[in-house]
mmCIF file of C-alpha atoms in Angstrom:
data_model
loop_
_atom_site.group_PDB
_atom_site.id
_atom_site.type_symbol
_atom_site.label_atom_id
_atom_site.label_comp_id
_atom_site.label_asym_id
_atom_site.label_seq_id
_atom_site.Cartn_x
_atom_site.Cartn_y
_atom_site.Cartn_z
ATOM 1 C CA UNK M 249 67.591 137.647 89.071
ATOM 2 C CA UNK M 250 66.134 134.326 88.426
ATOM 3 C CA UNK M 251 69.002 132.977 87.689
ATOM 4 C CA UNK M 252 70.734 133.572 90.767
ATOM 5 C CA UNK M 253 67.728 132.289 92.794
ATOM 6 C CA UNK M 254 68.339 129.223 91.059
ATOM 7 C CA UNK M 255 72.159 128.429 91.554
ATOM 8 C CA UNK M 256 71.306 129.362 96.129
ATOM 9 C CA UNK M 257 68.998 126.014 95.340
ATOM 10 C CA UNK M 258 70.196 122.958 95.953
ATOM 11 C CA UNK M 259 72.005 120.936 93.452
ATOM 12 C CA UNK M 260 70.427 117.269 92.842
ATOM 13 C CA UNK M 261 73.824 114.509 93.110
ATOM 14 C CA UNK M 262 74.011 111.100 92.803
ATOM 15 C CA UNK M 263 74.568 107.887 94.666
ATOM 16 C CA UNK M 264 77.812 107.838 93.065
ATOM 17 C CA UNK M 265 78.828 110.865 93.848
ATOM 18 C CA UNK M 266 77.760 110.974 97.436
ATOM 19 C CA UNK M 267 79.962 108.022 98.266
ATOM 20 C CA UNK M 268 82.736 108.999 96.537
ATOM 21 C CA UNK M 269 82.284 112.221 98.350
ATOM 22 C CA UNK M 270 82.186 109.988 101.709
ATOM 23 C CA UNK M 271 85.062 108.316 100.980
ATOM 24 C CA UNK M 272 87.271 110.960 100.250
ATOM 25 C CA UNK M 273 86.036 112.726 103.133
ATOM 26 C CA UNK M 274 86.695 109.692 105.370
ATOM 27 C CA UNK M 275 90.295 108.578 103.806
ATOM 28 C CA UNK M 276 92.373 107.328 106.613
ATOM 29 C CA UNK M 277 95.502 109.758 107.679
ATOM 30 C CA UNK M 278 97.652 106.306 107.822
ATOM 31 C CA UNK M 279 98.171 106.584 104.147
ATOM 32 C CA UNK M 280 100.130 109.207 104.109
ATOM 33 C CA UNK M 281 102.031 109.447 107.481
ATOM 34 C CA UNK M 282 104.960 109.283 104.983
ATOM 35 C CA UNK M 283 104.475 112.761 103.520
ATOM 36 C CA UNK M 284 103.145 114.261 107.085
ATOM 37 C CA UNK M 285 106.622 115.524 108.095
ATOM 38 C CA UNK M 286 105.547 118.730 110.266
ATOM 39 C CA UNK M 287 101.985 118.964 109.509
ATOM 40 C CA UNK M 288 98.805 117.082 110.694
ATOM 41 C CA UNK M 289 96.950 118.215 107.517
ATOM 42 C CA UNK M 290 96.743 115.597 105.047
ATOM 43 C CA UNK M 291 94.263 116.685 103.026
ATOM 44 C CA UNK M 292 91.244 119.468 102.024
ATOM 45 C CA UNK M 293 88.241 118.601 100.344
ATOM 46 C CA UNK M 294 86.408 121.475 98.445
ATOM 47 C CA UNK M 295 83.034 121.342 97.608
ATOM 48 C CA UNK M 296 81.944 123.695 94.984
ATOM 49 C CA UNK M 297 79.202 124.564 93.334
ATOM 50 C CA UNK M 298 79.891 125.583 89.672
ATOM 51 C CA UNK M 299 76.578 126.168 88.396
ATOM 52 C CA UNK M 300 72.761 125.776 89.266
ATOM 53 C CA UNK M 301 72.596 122.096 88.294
ATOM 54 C CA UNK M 302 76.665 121.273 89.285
ATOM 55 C CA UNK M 303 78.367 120.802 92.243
ATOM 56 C CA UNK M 304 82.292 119.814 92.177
ATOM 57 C CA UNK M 305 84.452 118.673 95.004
ATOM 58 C CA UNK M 306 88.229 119.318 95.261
ATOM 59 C CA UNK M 307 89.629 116.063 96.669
ATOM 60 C CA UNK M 308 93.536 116.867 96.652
ATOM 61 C CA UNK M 309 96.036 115.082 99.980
ATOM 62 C CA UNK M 310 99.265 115.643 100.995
ATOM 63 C CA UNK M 311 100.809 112.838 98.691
ATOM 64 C CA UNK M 312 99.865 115.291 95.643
ATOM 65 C CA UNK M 313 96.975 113.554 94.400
ATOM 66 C CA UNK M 314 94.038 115.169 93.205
ATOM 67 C CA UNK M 315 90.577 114.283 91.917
ATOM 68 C CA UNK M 316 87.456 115.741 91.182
ATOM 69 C CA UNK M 317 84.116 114.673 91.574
ATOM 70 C CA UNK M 318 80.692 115.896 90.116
ATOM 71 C CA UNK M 319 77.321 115.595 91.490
ATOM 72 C CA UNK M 320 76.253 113.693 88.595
ATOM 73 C CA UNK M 321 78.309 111.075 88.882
ATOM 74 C CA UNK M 322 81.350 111.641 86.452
ATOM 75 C CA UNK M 323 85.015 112.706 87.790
ATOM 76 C CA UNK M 324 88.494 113.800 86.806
ATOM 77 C CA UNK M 325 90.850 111.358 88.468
ATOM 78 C CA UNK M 326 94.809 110.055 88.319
ATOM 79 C CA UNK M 327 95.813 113.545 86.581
ATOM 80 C CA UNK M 328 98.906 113.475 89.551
ATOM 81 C CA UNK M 329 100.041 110.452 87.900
ATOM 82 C CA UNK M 330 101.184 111.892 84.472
ATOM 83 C CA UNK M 331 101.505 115.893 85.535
ATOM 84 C CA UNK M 332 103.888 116.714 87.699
ATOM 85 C CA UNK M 333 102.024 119.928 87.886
ATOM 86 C CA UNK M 334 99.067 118.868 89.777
ATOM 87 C CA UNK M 335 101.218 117.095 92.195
ATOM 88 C CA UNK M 336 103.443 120.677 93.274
ATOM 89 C CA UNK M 337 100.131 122.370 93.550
ATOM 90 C CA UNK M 338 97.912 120.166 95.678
ATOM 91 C CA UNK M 339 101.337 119.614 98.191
ATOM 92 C CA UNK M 340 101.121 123.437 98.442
ATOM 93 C CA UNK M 341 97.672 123.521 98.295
ATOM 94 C CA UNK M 342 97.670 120.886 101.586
ATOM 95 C CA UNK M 343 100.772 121.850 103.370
ATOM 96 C CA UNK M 344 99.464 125.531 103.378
ATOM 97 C CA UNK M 345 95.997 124.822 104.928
ATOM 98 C CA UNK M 346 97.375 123.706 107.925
ATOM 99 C CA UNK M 347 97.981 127.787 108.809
ATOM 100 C CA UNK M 348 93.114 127.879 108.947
ATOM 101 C CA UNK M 349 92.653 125.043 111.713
ATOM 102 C CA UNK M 350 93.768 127.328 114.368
ATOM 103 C CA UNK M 351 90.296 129.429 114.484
ATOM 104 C CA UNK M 352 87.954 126.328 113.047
ATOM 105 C CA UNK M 353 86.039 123.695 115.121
ATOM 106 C CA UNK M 354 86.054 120.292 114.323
ATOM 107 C CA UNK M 355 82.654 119.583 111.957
ATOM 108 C CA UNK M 356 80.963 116.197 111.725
ATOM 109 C CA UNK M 357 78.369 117.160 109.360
ATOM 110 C CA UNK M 358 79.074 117.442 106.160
ATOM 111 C CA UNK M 359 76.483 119.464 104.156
ATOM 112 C CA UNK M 360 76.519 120.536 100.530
ATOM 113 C CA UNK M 361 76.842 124.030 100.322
ATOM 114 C CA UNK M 362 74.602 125.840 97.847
ATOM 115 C CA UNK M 363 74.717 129.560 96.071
ATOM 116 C CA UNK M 364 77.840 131.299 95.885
ATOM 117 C CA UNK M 365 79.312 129.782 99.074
ATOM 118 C CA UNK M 366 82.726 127.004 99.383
ATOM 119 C CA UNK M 367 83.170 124.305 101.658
ATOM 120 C CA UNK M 368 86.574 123.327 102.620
ATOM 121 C CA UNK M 369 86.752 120.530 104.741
ATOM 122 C CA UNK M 370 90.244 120.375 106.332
ATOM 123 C CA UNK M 371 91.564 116.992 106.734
ATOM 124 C CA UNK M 372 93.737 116.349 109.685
ATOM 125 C CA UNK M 373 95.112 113.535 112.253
ATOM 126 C CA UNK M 374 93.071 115.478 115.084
ATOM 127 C CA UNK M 375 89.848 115.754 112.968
ATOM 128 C CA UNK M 376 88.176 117.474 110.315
ATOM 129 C CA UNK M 377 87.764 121.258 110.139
ATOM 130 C CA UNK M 378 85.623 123.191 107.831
ATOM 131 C CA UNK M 379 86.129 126.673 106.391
ATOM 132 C CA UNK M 380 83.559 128.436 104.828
ATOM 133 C CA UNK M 381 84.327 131.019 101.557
ATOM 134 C CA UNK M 382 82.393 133.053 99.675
ATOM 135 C CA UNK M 383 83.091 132.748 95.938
ATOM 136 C CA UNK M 384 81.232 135.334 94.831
ATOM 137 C CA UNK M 385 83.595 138.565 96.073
ATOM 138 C CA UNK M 386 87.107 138.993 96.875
ATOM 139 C CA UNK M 387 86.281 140.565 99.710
ATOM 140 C CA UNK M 388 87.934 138.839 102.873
ATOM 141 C CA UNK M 389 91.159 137.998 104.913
ATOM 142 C CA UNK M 390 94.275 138.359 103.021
ATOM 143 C CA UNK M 391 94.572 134.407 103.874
ATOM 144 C CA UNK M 392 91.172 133.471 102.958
ATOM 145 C CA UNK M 393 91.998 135.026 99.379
ATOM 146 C CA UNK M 394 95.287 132.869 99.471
ATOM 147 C CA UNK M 395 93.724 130.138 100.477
ATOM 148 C CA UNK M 396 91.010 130.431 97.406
ATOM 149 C CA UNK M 397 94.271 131.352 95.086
ATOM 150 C CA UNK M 398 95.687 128.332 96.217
ATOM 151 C CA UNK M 399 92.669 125.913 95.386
ATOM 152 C CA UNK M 400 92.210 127.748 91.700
ATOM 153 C CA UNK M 401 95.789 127.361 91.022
ATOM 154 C CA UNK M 402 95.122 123.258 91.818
ATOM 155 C CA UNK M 403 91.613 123.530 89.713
ATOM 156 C CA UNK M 404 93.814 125.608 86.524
ATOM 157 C CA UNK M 405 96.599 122.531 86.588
ATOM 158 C CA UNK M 406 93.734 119.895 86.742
ATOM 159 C CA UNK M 407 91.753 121.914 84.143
ATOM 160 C CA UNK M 408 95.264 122.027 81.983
ATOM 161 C CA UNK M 409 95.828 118.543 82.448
ATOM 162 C CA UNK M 410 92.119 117.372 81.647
ATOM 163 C CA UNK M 411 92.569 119.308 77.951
ATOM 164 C CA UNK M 412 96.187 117.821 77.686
ATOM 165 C CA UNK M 413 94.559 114.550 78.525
ATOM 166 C CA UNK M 414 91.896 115.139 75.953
ATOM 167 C CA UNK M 415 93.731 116.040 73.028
ATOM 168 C CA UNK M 416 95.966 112.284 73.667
ATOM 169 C CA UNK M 417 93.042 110.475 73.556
ATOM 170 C CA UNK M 418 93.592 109.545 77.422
ATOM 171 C CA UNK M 419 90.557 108.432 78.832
ATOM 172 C CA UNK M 420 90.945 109.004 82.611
ATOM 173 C CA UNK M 421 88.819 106.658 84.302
ATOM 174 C CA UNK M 422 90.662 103.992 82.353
ATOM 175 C CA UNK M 423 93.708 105.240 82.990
ATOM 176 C CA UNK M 424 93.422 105.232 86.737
ATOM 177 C CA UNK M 425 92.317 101.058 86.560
ATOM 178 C CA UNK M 426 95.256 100.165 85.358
#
């Protein structure tokens, strides 16, 4: 029982996190009017938190790329450049939350979330829009649960590309300053 007081605390994050988190909550919808052919989505930011003492966010846009980003600081980036993978599933991933805006308001604060609950900040040309899931059931729409399938399919192709990564000796961060 202690333990599950713990995780409903809030996580401590870093600077560096925090304005990474900013940034990719703030990323301008003119880079990728390109790939915004019948949606206004361009991108969903999920913040997660994955433990008592971790908190994750989901960056992923229409374009296919997807990052993550952990409260202390570290991240997974620049996986959509060598898996094709990632790329398919955060399109899907994107394209598909366009169908959640229609019952959301518009958000401007963006709070951590803490205990067993998901924040997915919808990204869009008219605002952003945040949906709120529990993690800790299956219980809920049929398109909330295909909207949380849809996010751990992105996580499993970034996890599967992080341990591909791994095992080549990639080093991501210097990968992506190339």
């Amino acid at each position: 029982m202690a333990d599950k007081q713990n995780f409903s605390r809030r996580v401590p994050v870093s600077k560096k996190y925090l304005s990474t988190r900013f940034q990719a909550l703030h990323l301008s919808p003119s880079n990728f009017t390109q790939h915004m052919k019948t949606s206004t989505v361009y991108g969903v930011v999920v913040d997660m938190p994955m433990a008592p003492t971790v908190l994750t966010t989901l960056a992923c846009y229409i374009n296919g790329a997807a990052n993550l980003y952990f409260s202390n600081g570290r991240d997974y980036s620049g996986a959509a450049q060598r898996y094709p993978g990632v790329v398919q599933a955060a399109r899907v991933f994107v394209t598909n939350a366009a169908n959640y805006i229609e019952n959301l308001k518009p958000v401007t604060n963006f709070e951590l979330p803490a205990g067993s609950v998901h924040y997915a900040y919808i990204l869009t040309t008219g605002g952003i829009y945040r949906l709120e899931l529990d993690s800790s059931t299956s219980v809920g729409t049929p398109e909330e649960r295909i909207f949380k399938n849809l996010y751990h399919r992105l996580m499993n192709e970034l996890r599967g590309a992080q341990l591909k990564d791994q095992a080549a000796g990639i080093d991501p961060s210097a990968a992506v300053q190339k």
